[in-house]
């Protein structure tokens, strides 16, 4: 499993106007793993995620997803690449005018030739998978934050992408709901083999789900640690990393 | 007993037994790329053969995700509809796991998306609508009341008016609207003079073009047009700004910090609009008269002095004040409706869009109604 690289980031430089946010960072994500991007507030986690999903073009460097350089693709190639990824945004980003079912059905109707009945059955199955059976007809404004995230996850998974990206999945959720979402992520990773890339700073989540992490640092604007989270917590050479992962002030 | 015939494809083999049973031997991958195609072809075969039982053999399936499970589900549903038997064969390893994760055995009845619960009876709907409208009216009254109370408060305590917000609103509603109000009014003056000159020229009454343009604009069209333009520009902006604040909990935040949302958000806009709209109207009148003047001088051989003298002769100071008064009332209507619609937003982005549309439509309607009332008053009074 460890040998198949699915995401490769090479010397990525990200800037916001004149400020450099990330300075020549490189790392790889392997197929089928749960990979966490960690860092304090302002360390550039979300910026990195937006580069990975192709929303921001890199200033220099390359982002290669499943063999395709997304910083240098034409429209058709970019669309093909987008079919390989699913993104769960921080707020769920469900379309408020559509029911949960219609939200999930949207990409399925657009990108497959399934009949309306089959789409409905599939949507039911997808919602079932995230424990939202029976909520097809609810509007996003009628359900709780955790349910919105789960419906967002069902929509992100609608076309069974190879890679799922999560932006702060635990943000705004109570500990129980947050733990349930973590379990769901692990469960989906095990059962469907989907590669998961998660941006978070929730330590509890990290130790539950992460197989490998990278840690970004605001001062050096680069990766200061990479590896197994528990190993880094106990044995990292960098005291800042140990403190961060042990939730101690520096 | 095996087979009377065999159908083959790269994705499946079909064997049909003499007893009218069908076996589908599925091959290779079953995922999003071929699910629709498989459903279509296999359903057609079932439709043609009308089997008493269907067995799906998954031995040669190398990969199956939920799109694959969907294929099996559709086949099972077809057999249930035909009261036939359905069974799976060789569901080993990964496939068994996928089936159990997706709860294939229990995946039940179809649902249809987008259709809400059954439509209730007419009487229930009528009652529902009555309750909803009664709620709306109640909200409307309480909003009018709260605006009135806050206005009084601000009059008594002028320092509580948020001066910077008011000045900003005056700039957005007034100064920024000047170019568009000026241009539209100028063109209206031009068109009115042009159209009326065609008739008046026949009687040698060119000079009355000035009277017509001046009177029509100052008394009626100036306030009306300016009101409509400001309703479209600023009424919609009020509704969308407050509506967006509503859905992002900013209004609740104001409330919890001890601010009265009406005083914070509505009063500055209302004061600003009531101050600037009459001036905008005055500019509108002026630009329309200039538009008429251009036609008068260049097409009707009138002198600029003569045109202006005739305009001044026609207009009374009362007409200008009347226009001012109307504009002030229109300003109240625009802010009141714009802000009310903003506060009524519930849910998401679509609701903000509806509120914005409704703010513009209702404001224009109310402006026209108010203008008619003014016309009646003027008729009996004047």
Coordinates of C-alpha atoms in Angstrom, one line a residue:
Chain A
X1 CA 0.0 0.0 0.0
X2 CA 2.8 2.4 0.9
X3 CA 4.3 2.4 -2.5
X4 CA 1.5 3.9 -4.6
X5 CA 1.7 7.6 -4.4
X6 CA -1.6 9.3 -5.1
X7 CA -0.8 12.9 -4.3
X8 CA 2.6 14.4 -4.8
X9 CA 3.5 17.9 -3.8
X10 CA 6.8 19.2 -5.1
X11 CA 8.4 22.5 -3.9
X12 CA 5.0 24.2 -3.6
X13 CA 5.2 27.9 -2.9
X14 CA 1.9 29.5 -1.9
X15 CA 1.5 33.3 -1.6
X16 CA -1.3 35.6 -0.6
X17 CA -0.6 38.8 -2.5
X18 CA 3.0 39.6 -1.4
X19 CA 3.0 37.4 1.7
X20 CA 4.4 33.9 1.4
X21 CA 2.2 31.4 3.2
X22 CA 4.0 28.2 2.3
X23 CA 7.6 28.1 1.2
X24 CA 8.8 25.2 -1.0
X25 CA 7.0 22.4 0.7
X26 CA 7.1 18.8 -0.6
X27 CA 5.3 15.7 0.6
X28 CA 3.5 12.6 -0.7
X29 CA 0.2 11.0 0.2
X30 CA -0.1 7.2 -0.4
X31 CA -3.1 5.5 -1.8
X32 CA -5.6 4.3 0.8
X33 CA -4.2 6.1 3.8
X34 CA -5.7 8.7 6.1
X35 CA -3.3 11.6 6.0
X36 CA -3.7 14.6 8.3
X37 CA -2.4 18.1 7.7
X38 CA -1.8 19.7 11.1
X39 CA -0.7 23.1 12.3
X40 CA -1.6 26.0 14.5
X41 CA -4.0 28.7 13.4
X42 CA -2.4 30.7 10.6
X43 CA 0.0 28.0 9.6
X44 CA -1.4 27.7 6.1
X45 CA -3.4 24.5 6.5
X46 CA -6.5 25.6 4.6
X47 CA -4.3 27.4 2.0
X48 CA -2.5 24.1 1.4
X49 CA -5.8 22.3 1.1
X50 CA -7.1 24.8 -1.5
X51 CA -4.0 24.2 -3.5
X52 CA -4.5 20.5 -3.3
X53 CA -8.0 20.6 -4.6
X54 CA -7.1 23.0 -7.4
X55 CA -8.9 26.1 -6.1
X56 CA -5.7 28.1 -5.9
X57 CA -2.9 27.8 -8.4
X58 CA 0.6 27.5 -6.8
X59 CA 3.0 30.5 -7.2
X60 CA 5.7 27.9 -8.1
X61 CA 6.0 24.2 -7.6
X62 CA 3.7 21.3 -8.6
X63 CA 0.7 19.4 -7.2
X64 CA 0.3 16.0 -8.9
X65 CA -2.9 14.1 -8.2
X66 CA -3.1 10.6 -9.4
X67 CA -0.5 11.2 -12.0
X68 CA -2.0 14.5 -13.3
X69 CA -0.4 17.9 -12.7
X70 CA -3.3 20.0 -11.5
X71 CA -1.4 23.2 -11.6
X72 CA -0.9 22.8 -15.3
X73 CA -4.0 21.1 -16.7
X74 CA -6.4 22.3 -19.4
X75 CA -10.2 22.5 -18.8
X76 CA -10.9 18.9 -19.8
X77 CA -8.1 17.5 -17.7
X78 CA -9.1 19.6 -14.7
X79 CA -12.6 18.3 -14.9
X80 CA -11.4 14.7 -15.1
X81 CA -9.2 15.4 -12.1
X82 CA -12.1 16.9 -10.2
X83 CA -14.1 13.7 -10.7
X84 CA -11.4 11.9 -8.8
X85 CA -11.7 14.0 -5.7
X86 CA -14.5 14.9 -3.2
X87 CA -14.3 17.7 -0.7
X88 CA -16.1 18.1 2.6
X89 CA -16.1 21.8 3.3
X90 CA -16.0 23.2 6.8
X91 CA -19.7 24.2 6.9
X92 CA -20.8 21.3 4.7
X93 CA -21.5 23.8 1.9
X94 CA -24.8 22.2 1.1
X95 CA -27.0 24.1 -1.3
X96 CA -29.7 25.7 0.9
X97 CA -32.4 25.6 -1.7
X98 CA -32.1 21.8 -2.3
X99 CA -33.1 19.0 0.1
X100 CA -30.3 16.7 1.4
X101 CA -31.3 14.1 -1.2
X102 CA -31.2 16.6 -4.1
X103 CA -27.8 17.8 -2.9
X104 CA -26.4 14.3 -3.0
X105 CA -28.2 13.5 -6.3
X106 CA -26.8 16.6 -8.0
X107 CA -23.4 15.2 -9.1
X108 CA -24.9 11.8 -9.8
X109 CA -27.5 13.2 -12.2
X110 CA -24.8 15.3 -13.9
X111 CA -22.2 12.7 -14.4
X112 CA -24.0 9.4 -14.8
X113 CA -26.7 8.1 -17.1
X114 CA -28.7 6.5 -14.4
X115 CA -32.4 6.7 -14.5
X116 CA -34.2 8.9 -12.0
X117 CA -35.3 5.8 -10.0
X118 CA -31.8 4.5 -9.8
X119 CA -30.5 7.9 -8.8
X120 CA -33.1 7.9 -6.0
X121 CA -32.1 4.5 -4.8
X122 CA -28.4 5.4 -4.9
X123 CA -29.0 8.6 -2.9
X124 CA -30.8 6.6 -0.3
X125 CA -27.9 4.2 -0.1
X126 CA -25.4 7.1 0.2
X127 CA -27.4 8.7 2.9
X128 CA -27.7 5.4 4.6
X129 CA -24.0 5.1 4.6
X130 CA -23.6 8.3 6.6
X131 CA -26.6 7.3 8.9
X132 CA -29.0 9.8 7.4
X133 CA -31.5 7.3 6.3
X134 CA -35.0 8.9 6.0
X135 CA -33.7 12.5 5.8
X136 CA -33.8 12.8 2.0
X137 CA -36.5 15.4 2.0
X138 CA -35.1 17.7 4.7
X139 CA -33.6 21.1 3.8
X140 CA -30.1 21.8 5.1
X141 CA -31.6 24.5 7.3
X142 CA -33.8 21.9 9.0
X143 CA -31.1 19.6 10.3
X144 CA -28.2 20.0 12.8
X145 CA -24.6 20.9 12.1
X146 CA -23.4 17.3 12.4
X147 CA -26.1 16.1 10.0
X148 CA -25.1 18.8 7.6
X149 CA -21.5 17.6 7.7
X150 CA -22.6 14.0 7.2
X151 CA -24.8 15.0 4.2
X152 CA -21.9 17.0 2.9
X153 CA -19.8 13.9 3.2
X154 CA -22.5 11.8 1.3
X155 CA -22.4 14.4 -1.5
X156 CA -18.6 14.5 -1.6
X157 CA -18.7 10.7 -1.9
X158 CA -21.5 10.7 -4.4
X159 CA -19.3 9.5 -7.3
X160 CA -16.9 7.4 -5.2
X161 CA -13.9 9.6 -5.6
X162 CA -10.4 8.1 -5.1
X163 CA -9.5 10.9 -2.7
X164 CA -11.6 12.7 -0.1
X165 CA -10.5 16.0 1.4
X166 CA -11.9 17.3 4.7
X167 CA -11.5 20.8 5.9
X168 CA -11.8 20.9 9.7
X169 CA -14.3 18.1 10.0
X170 CA -14.7 18.5 13.7
X171 CA -15.1 22.2 13.7
X172 CA -18.4 23.3 15.4
X173 CA -19.4 19.7 16.4
X174 CA -19.9 18.4 19.9
X175 CA -17.4 15.8 21.1
X176 CA -19.8 12.9 20.6
X177 CA -20.8 13.9 17.1
X178 CA -17.2 14.7 16.3
X179 CA -16.1 11.2 17.4
X180 CA -18.9 9.7 15.4
X181 CA -17.7 11.5 12.3
X182 CA -14.1 10.3 13.0
X183 CA -15.4 6.7 13.2
X184 CA -17.3 7.2 10.0
X185 CA -14.1 8.5 8.3
X186 CA -12.1 5.4 9.5
X187 CA -15.0 3.1 8.6
X188 CA -15.3 4.5 5.0
X189 CA -11.5 4.4 4.6
X190 CA -11.5 0.7 5.6
X191 CA -14.5 -0.3 3.7
X192 CA -14.1 1.7 0.5
X193 CA -10.4 2.1 0.5
X194 CA -10.7 5.8 -0.2
X195 CA -7.7 8.0 0.5
X196 CA -8.5 10.6 3.0
X197 CA -6.7 14.0 3.4
X198 CA -7.8 15.8 6.5
X199 CA -7.0 19.3 7.6
X200 CA -7.5 19.8 11.3
X201 CA -6.0 20.8 14.6
X202 CA -8.2 18.6 16.8
X203 CA -5.7 16.4 18.6
X204 CA -8.2 13.8 19.6
X205 CA -9.3 13.3 16.0
X206 CA -5.8 13.1 14.9
X207 CA -4.9 10.2 17.2
X208 CA -8.1 8.4 16.3
X209 CA -7.9 8.6 12.6
X210 CA -4.5 9.6 11.3
X211 CA -2.1 7.1 9.9
X212 CA 0.4 9.7 8.9
X213 CA 0.6 13.5 9.5
X214 CA 2.5 16.5 8.4
X215 CA 2.8 19.5 10.7
X216 CA 3.0 23.0 9.2
X217 CA 4.7 25.9 11.0
X218 CA 3.8 29.5 10.7
X219 CA 7.3 30.8 11.3
X220 CA 9.3 28.6 9.0
X221 CA 6.3 28.4 6.5
X222 CA 7.2 24.8 5.9
X223 CA 6.7 21.2 7.2
X224 CA 8.4 20.7 10.6
X225 CA 7.3 17.1 11.2
X226 CA 6.1 14.2 9.2
X227 CA 5.2 10.7 10.3
X228 CA 3.0 8.7 12.7
X229 CA 1.3 11.0 15.2
X230 CA 1.8 8.9 18.3
X231 CA 5.5 8.5 17.5
X232 CA 5.9 12.2 16.9
X233 CA 4.1 13.0 20.1
X234 CA 6.5 10.9 22.2
X235 CA 9.7 11.0 20.3
X236 CA 9.9 14.0 17.9
X237 CA 13.2 15.8 18.0
X238 CA 11.5 19.1 17.7
X239 CA 10.2 20.2 21.1
X240 CA 7.5 22.4 19.5
X241 CA 6.0 19.4 17.8
X242 CA 6.0 17.3 21.1
X243 CA 4.4 20.2 22.9
X244 CA 1.8 20.7 20.3
X245 CA 0.8 17.1 20.2
X246 CA 0.8 16.9 24.0
X247 CA -1.3 20.0 24.2
X248 CA 1.2 21.8 26.3
X249 CA 2.1 25.5 26.1
X250 CA 5.5 26.1 24.8
Chain B
X1 CA -30.7 -27.9 -16.3
X2 CA -28.4 -25.8 -18.5
X3 CA -28.9 -23.8 -21.0
X4 CA -31.0 -23.3 -24.0
X5 CA -29.0 -20.4 -25.0
X6 CA -26.3 -18.0 -24.0
X7 CA -26.0 -14.2 -24.3
X8 CA -22.6 -12.7 -23.9
X9 CA -21.1 -9.3 -23.4
X10 CA -17.8 -8.1 -22.0
X11 CA -19.5 -7.3 -18.7
X12 CA -21.8 -10.3 -18.3
X13 CA -22.8 -13.8 -19.5
X14 CA -26.4 -14.8 -19.4
X15 CA -27.6 -18.4 -19.1
X16 CA -31.3 -19.3 -19.5
X17 CA -32.6 -22.6 -18.2
X18 CA -35.5 -24.5 -19.6
X19 CA -37.6 -23.8 -16.5
X20 CA -37.6 -20.1 -17.2
X21 CA -34.8 -19.2 -14.8
X22 CA -32.1 -16.8 -15.7
X23 CA -28.5 -16.6 -14.4
X24 CA -26.5 -13.5 -14.9
X25 CA -22.7 -14.1 -14.6
X26 CA -21.3 -10.6 -14.0
X27 CA -17.7 -10.0 -15.0
X28 CA -15.0 -7.5 -14.0
X29 CA -15.6 -4.2 -12.4
X30 CA -19.0 -2.9 -11.3
X31 CA -18.8 0.8 -10.6
X32 CA -20.0 4.3 -11.7
X33 CA -18.5 3.9 -15.2
X34 CA -20.8 1.0 -16.2
X35 CA -23.7 0.9 -13.7
X36 CA -26.2 2.7 -15.9
X37 CA -25.3 0.6 -18.9
X38 CA -25.6 -2.7 -17.0
X39 CA -29.0 -1.7 -15.5
X40 CA -30.3 -0.8 -18.9
X41 CA -29.1 -4.0 -20.7
X42 CA -29.9 -6.5 -17.9
X43 CA -33.4 -4.9 -17.3
X44 CA -34.1 -5.3 -21.0
X45 CA -33.2 -9.0 -20.9
X46 CA -35.5 -9.5 -17.9
X47 CA -38.2 -7.6 -19.7
X48 CA -37.8 -9.8 -22.8
X49 CA -37.6 -13.2 -21.0
X50 CA -39.8 -12.6 -18.1
X51 CA -38.0 -15.2 -15.9
X52 CA -39.6 -16.9 -12.9
X53 CA -36.3 -16.6 -11.0
X54 CA -33.1 -14.7 -11.3
X55 CA -29.7 -15.6 -10.0
X56 CA -26.8 -13.2 -10.1
X57 CA -23.4 -14.9 -10.0
X58 CA -20.7 -12.5 -8.7
X59 CA -17.8 -15.0 -8.9
X60 CA -16.0 -13.2 -11.7
X61 CA -16.6 -9.7 -10.3
X62 CA -13.2 -8.2 -9.5
X63 CA -14.5 -4.9 -7.9
X64 CA -17.8 -3.6 -6.8
X65 CA -18.8 -0.3 -5.1
X66 CA -22.2 1.1 -4.3
X67 CA -22.9 1.7 -8.0
X68 CA -22.5 -2.1 -8.4
X69 CA -24.8 -2.7 -5.4
X70 CA -27.3 -0.4 -7.1
X71 CA -27.3 -2.6 -10.2
X72 CA -28.1 -5.6 -7.9
X73 CA -30.8 -3.6 -6.1
X74 CA -32.5 -2.6 -9.4
X75 CA -32.5 -6.2 -10.6
X76 CA -33.9 -7.3 -7.3
X77 CA -36.6 -4.6 -7.4
X78 CA -37.6 -5.8 -10.9
X79 CA -38.0 -9.3 -9.8
X80 CA -40.0 -8.3 -6.7
X81 CA -42.3 -6.3 -9.1
X82 CA -42.7 -9.4 -11.2
X83 CA -43.2 -11.6 -8.1
X84 CA -40.2 -13.7 -9.1
X85 CA -37.3 -15.1 -7.1
X86 CA -34.0 -13.3 -6.7
X87 CA -30.8 -14.7 -5.3
X88 CA -27.1 -13.9 -5.3
X89 CA -24.3 -16.5 -5.8
X90 CA -20.6 -16.5 -4.9
X91 CA -20.7 -13.3 -2.8
X92 CA -17.2 -13.8 -1.4
X93 CA -14.7 -11.7 0.4
X94 CA -14.7 -8.0 -0.5
X95 CA -18.0 -8.2 -2.2
X96 CA -19.7 -9.7 0.8
X97 CA -18.2 -6.9 2.9
X98 CA -19.4 -4.2 0.5
X99 CA -22.9 -5.7 0.5
X100 CA -23.0 -5.8 4.3
X101 CA -21.7 -2.2 4.7
X102 CA -24.4 -1.0 2.4
X103 CA -27.0 -3.1 4.1
X104 CA -28.0 -4.7 0.8
X105 CA -30.3 -7.2 2.5
X106 CA -32.4 -4.5 4.2
X107 CA -32.3 -1.8 1.5
X108 CA -35.9 -1.2 1.3
X109 CA -38.5 0.6 -0.6
X110 CA -37.9 3.3 -3.1
X111 CA -38.0 7.0 -2.1
X112 CA -38.5 9.8 -4.5
X113 CA -36.5 13.0 -4.0
X114 CA -37.7 16.5 -3.9
X115 CA -41.3 15.5 -3.3
X116 CA -42.4 16.6 0.1
X117 CA -45.1 14.8 2.1
X118 CA -48.5 14.4 0.6
X119 CA -50.3 17.6 -0.4
X120 CA -52.8 18.3 2.3
X121 CA -56.5 19.1 1.6
X122 CA -57.7 22.5 0.4
X123 CA -59.2 23.5 3.8
X124 CA -55.9 22.6 5.6
X125 CA -53.9 24.5 3.1
X126 CA -56.3 27.5 3.4
X127 CA -55.9 27.4 7.2
X128 CA -52.2 27.0 6.9
X129 CA -52.0 30.0 4.6
X130 CA -54.2 32.1 6.9
X131 CA -52.1 31.3 9.9
X132 CA -48.9 32.1 8.0
X133 CA -50.3 35.4 6.7
X134 CA -51.6 36.3 10.1
X135 CA -48.1 35.7 11.4
X136 CA -46.7 37.9 8.6
X137 CA -49.1 40.7 9.5
X138 CA -48.2 40.4 13.1
X139 CA -44.5 40.6 12.3
X140 CA -45.1 43.5 10.0
X141 CA -46.9 45.4 12.7
X142 CA -44.3 44.7 15.3
X143 CA -41.6 45.8 12.9
X144 CA -43.4 49.1 12.1
X145 CA -43.8 49.5 15.9
X146 CA -40.2 48.9 16.6
X147 CA -39.0 51.2 13.8
X148 CA -41.4 53.9 15.1
X149 CA -40.2 53.5 18.7
X150 CA -36.5 53.5 17.7
X151 CA -37.1 56.6 15.5
X152 CA -38.6 58.4 18.5
X153 CA -35.7 57.3 20.6
X154 CA -33.2 58.6 18.1
X155 CA -35.1 61.9 17.9
X156 CA -35.0 62.3 21.7
X157 CA -31.4 61.0 21.9
X158 CA -29.8 62.3 18.7
X159 CA -26.4 61.0 19.9
X160 CA -27.6 57.4 19.7
X161 CA -27.9 57.7 15.9
X162 CA -24.9 55.9 14.4
X163 CA -23.5 58.8 12.5
X164 CA -20.9 57.1 10.5
X165 CA -23.3 54.4 9.3
X166 CA -25.8 57.1 8.4
X167 CA -23.3 59.1 6.3
X168 CA -22.1 55.9 4.6
X169 CA -25.7 55.1 3.8
X170 CA -26.3 58.6 2.5
X171 CA -23.3 58.1 0.2
X172 CA -24.4 54.7 -1.0
X173 CA -28.1 55.7 -1.5
X174 CA -27.6 59.2 -2.6
X175 CA -24.3 60.2 -4.1
X176 CA -23.6 56.9 -5.8
X177 CA -27.1 57.0 -7.3
X178 CA -26.6 60.4 -8.8
X179 CA -25.1 59.4 -12.2
X180 CA -27.8 56.8 -13.0
X181 CA -30.7 59.1 -11.7
X182 CA -29.2 62.0 -13.7
X183 CA -28.8 60.0 -16.9
X184 CA -32.2 58.4 -16.8
X185 CA -33.9 61.7 -16.0
X186 CA -32.0 63.5 -18.7
X187 CA -33.1 60.9 -21.3
X188 CA -36.7 61.1 -20.0
X189 CA -36.8 64.8 -20.4
X190 CA -35.4 64.4 -23.8
X191 CA -37.9 61.8 -24.8
X192 CA -40.9 63.7 -23.3
X193 CA -39.9 66.9 -25.1
X194 CA -39.3 65.1 -28.3
X195 CA -42.7 63.3 -28.2
X196 CA -44.7 66.3 -27.1
X197 CA -43.1 68.6 -29.7
X198 CA -44.4 66.4 -32.5
X199 CA -47.9 67.3 -31.4
X200 CA -47.5 70.8 -30.1
X201 CA -45.5 71.9 -33.2
X202 CA -48.7 71.5 -35.3
X203 CA -50.3 74.3 -33.3
X204 CA -47.2 76.5 -33.1
X205 CA -47.2 75.9 -29.4
X206 CA -43.5 74.8 -29.1
X207 CA -42.9 76.8 -26.0
X208 CA -45.4 74.7 -24.0
X209 CA -43.0 71.8 -24.3
X210 CA -41.1 73.5 -21.5
X211 CA -44.3 73.6 -19.3
X212 CA -45.1 70.0 -20.0
X213 CA -41.7 68.6 -19.2
X214 CA -41.3 70.8 -16.1
X215 CA -44.7 70.1 -14.6
X216 CA -44.8 66.4 -15.4
X217 CA -41.3 65.8 -14.0
X218 CA -41.5 68.0 -10.9
X219 CA -45.0 66.9 -9.8
X220 CA -45.1 63.3 -10.8
X221 CA -42.4 61.6 -12.7
X222 CA -39.3 63.0 -10.9
X223 CA -40.3 61.6 -7.5
X224 CA -41.7 58.4 -9.0
X225 CA -38.7 57.6 -11.2
X226 CA -36.2 58.4 -8.5
X227 CA -38.1 56.3 -6.0
X228 CA -38.2 53.4 -8.4
X229 CA -34.4 53.6 -9.2
X230 CA -33.6 53.9 -5.5
X231 CA -35.8 51.0 -4.6
X232 CA -34.0 48.9 -7.2
X233 CA -30.5 50.0 -6.1
X234 CA -30.8 50.5 -2.4
X235 CA -34.0 48.7 -1.3
X236 CA -32.5 45.5 -2.7
X237 CA -29.2 46.2 -1.1
X238 CA -30.9 46.7 2.3
X239 CA -32.7 43.4 2.0
X240 CA -29.7 41.4 0.9
X241 CA -27.4 42.9 3.5
X242 CA -29.7 42.3 6.4
X243 CA -30.8 38.9 5.1
X244 CA -27.2 37.7 4.8
X245 CA -26.6 39.0 8.3
X246 CA -29.6 37.1 9.5
X247 CA -28.5 33.7 8.1
X248 CA -24.9 34.2 9.4
X249 CA -26.3 34.9 12.9
X250 CA -24.9 38.5 12.9
X251 CA -28.3 39.9 13.9
X252 CA -28.4 37.5 16.9
X253 CA -24.9 38.6 17.8
X254 CA -26.0 42.2 17.8
X255 CA -28.9 41.4 20.0
X256 CA -26.8 39.5 22.5
X257 CA -24.4 42.4 22.7
X258 CA -27.2 44.6 23.8
X259 CA -27.8 46.5 20.5
X260 CA -31.3 46.9 19.2
X261 CA -31.0 45.5 15.7
X262 CA -33.6 48.0 14.4
X263 CA -31.8 51.0 15.8
X264 CA -28.4 49.6 14.7
X265 CA -29.4 48.6 11.1
X266 CA -32.6 50.2 10.1
X267 CA -32.6 53.8 11.5
X268 CA -29.3 54.9 9.9
X269 CA -30.6 53.7 6.5
X270 CA -34.0 55.3 7.0
X271 CA -32.6 58.6 8.1
X272 CA -30.1 58.6 5.3
X273 CA -32.7 57.7 2.6
X274 CA -35.2 60.3 3.9
X275 CA -32.6 63.0 3.7
X276 CA -31.1 62.1 0.3
X277 CA -34.1 61.0 -1.7
X278 CA -35.7 64.5 -2.0
X279 CA -32.4 65.9 -3.1
X280 CA -32.0 63.1 -5.7
X281 CA -35.5 64.0 -6.9
X282 CA -34.5 67.6 -7.2
X283 CA -31.5 66.5 -9.3
X284 CA -33.8 64.3 -11.3
X285 CA -36.1 67.3 -12.1
X286 CA -33.2 69.4 -13.0
X287 CA -31.7 66.8 -15.4
X288 CA -35.0 66.2 -17.1
X289 CA -35.5 70.0 -17.6
X290 CA -32.0 70.1 -19.2
X291 CA -33.0 67.2 -21.4
X292 CA -36.1 69.1 -22.5
X293 CA -34.0 72.2 -23.0
X294 CA -31.7 70.4 -25.4
X295 CA -34.6 69.3 -27.6
X296 CA -36.1 72.8 -27.3
X297 CA -33.0 74.6 -28.3
X298 CA -31.7 72.3 -31.0
X299 CA -35.0 71.1 -32.6
X300 CA -37.7 73.6 -31.8
X301 CA -35.7 76.8 -32.3
X302 CA -36.4 78.0 -28.8
X303 CA -33.9 80.1 -26.9
X304 CA -32.5 78.7 -23.7
X305 CA -33.7 81.8 -21.8
X306 CA -37.2 81.5 -23.3
X307 CA -37.3 77.8 -22.3
X308 CA -36.2 78.4 -18.8
X309 CA -38.5 81.4 -18.4
X310 CA -41.5 79.3 -19.5
X311 CA -40.5 76.5 -17.1
X312 CA -40.2 78.9 -14.2
X313 CA -43.5 80.5 -15.1
X314 CA -45.2 77.1 -15.1
X315 CA -43.9 75.8 -11.8
X316 CA -44.9 77.0 -8.4
X317 CA -42.8 76.5 -5.3
X318 CA -45.6 74.3 -4.0
X319 CA -45.0 71.8 -6.8
X320 CA -41.4 71.4 -5.7
X321 CA -42.3 71.0 -2.1
X322 CA -45.0 68.5 -3.1
X323 CA -42.3 66.5 -4.9
X324 CA -40.1 66.7 -1.8
X325 CA -42.8 65.5 0.4
X326 CA -43.6 62.6 -1.9
X327 CA -39.9 61.6 -2.0
X328 CA -39.7 61.6 1.7
X329 CA -42.6 59.2 2.0
X330 CA -41.2 57.0 -0.8
X331 CA -37.9 56.9 1.2
X332 CA -39.7 55.6 4.2
X333 CA -41.4 53.0 2.1
X334 CA -38.2 51.8 0.5
X335 CA -36.2 51.5 3.7
X336 CA -39.1 50.0 5.6
X337 CA -39.8 47.3 3.0
X338 CA -36.2 46.6 2.2
X339 CA -35.2 46.1 5.9
X340 CA -38.4 44.2 6.7
X341 CA -37.7 41.7 3.9
X342 CA -34.1 41.3 5.1
X343 CA -35.3 40.5 8.7
X344 CA -37.8 38.0 7.3
X345 CA -35.0 35.8 5.7
X346 CA -34.9 32.3 7.0
X347 CA -32.8 29.4 5.8
X348 CA -30.1 29.9 3.2
X349 CA -28.9 31.8 0.2
X350 CA -32.1 31.2 -1.8
X351 CA -34.1 32.9 0.8
X352 CA -31.9 36.0 0.5
X353 CA -32.6 36.1 -3.2
X354 CA -36.3 35.9 -2.6
X355 CA -36.2 38.6 0.0
X356 CA -34.3 40.9 -2.4
X357 CA -36.7 40.3 -5.2
X358 CA -39.7 40.8 -3.0
X359 CA -38.2 44.0 -1.5
X360 CA -37.9 45.6 -4.9
X361 CA -41.3 44.4 -6.2
X362 CA -43.2 45.4 -3.0
X363 CA -41.4 48.8 -2.7
X364 CA -42.2 49.7 -6.3
X365 CA -45.8 48.6 -5.8
X366 CA -46.2 50.6 -2.6
X367 CA -44.5 53.6 -4.2
X368 CA -47.0 53.6 -7.0
X369 CA -49.9 53.1 -4.6
X370 CA -48.7 56.0 -2.4
X371 CA -48.2 58.2 -5.5
X372 CA -51.9 57.5 -6.4
X373 CA -52.9 58.6 -2.9
X374 CA -50.9 61.8 -3.3
X375 CA -52.5 62.4 -6.7
X376 CA -56.0 62.1 -5.2
X377 CA -55.1 64.4 -2.2
X378 CA -53.6 66.9 -4.6
X379 CA -56.7 66.9 -6.8
X380 CA -59.1 67.7 -4.0
X381 CA -56.7 70.0 -2.2
X382 CA -55.2 71.9 -5.2

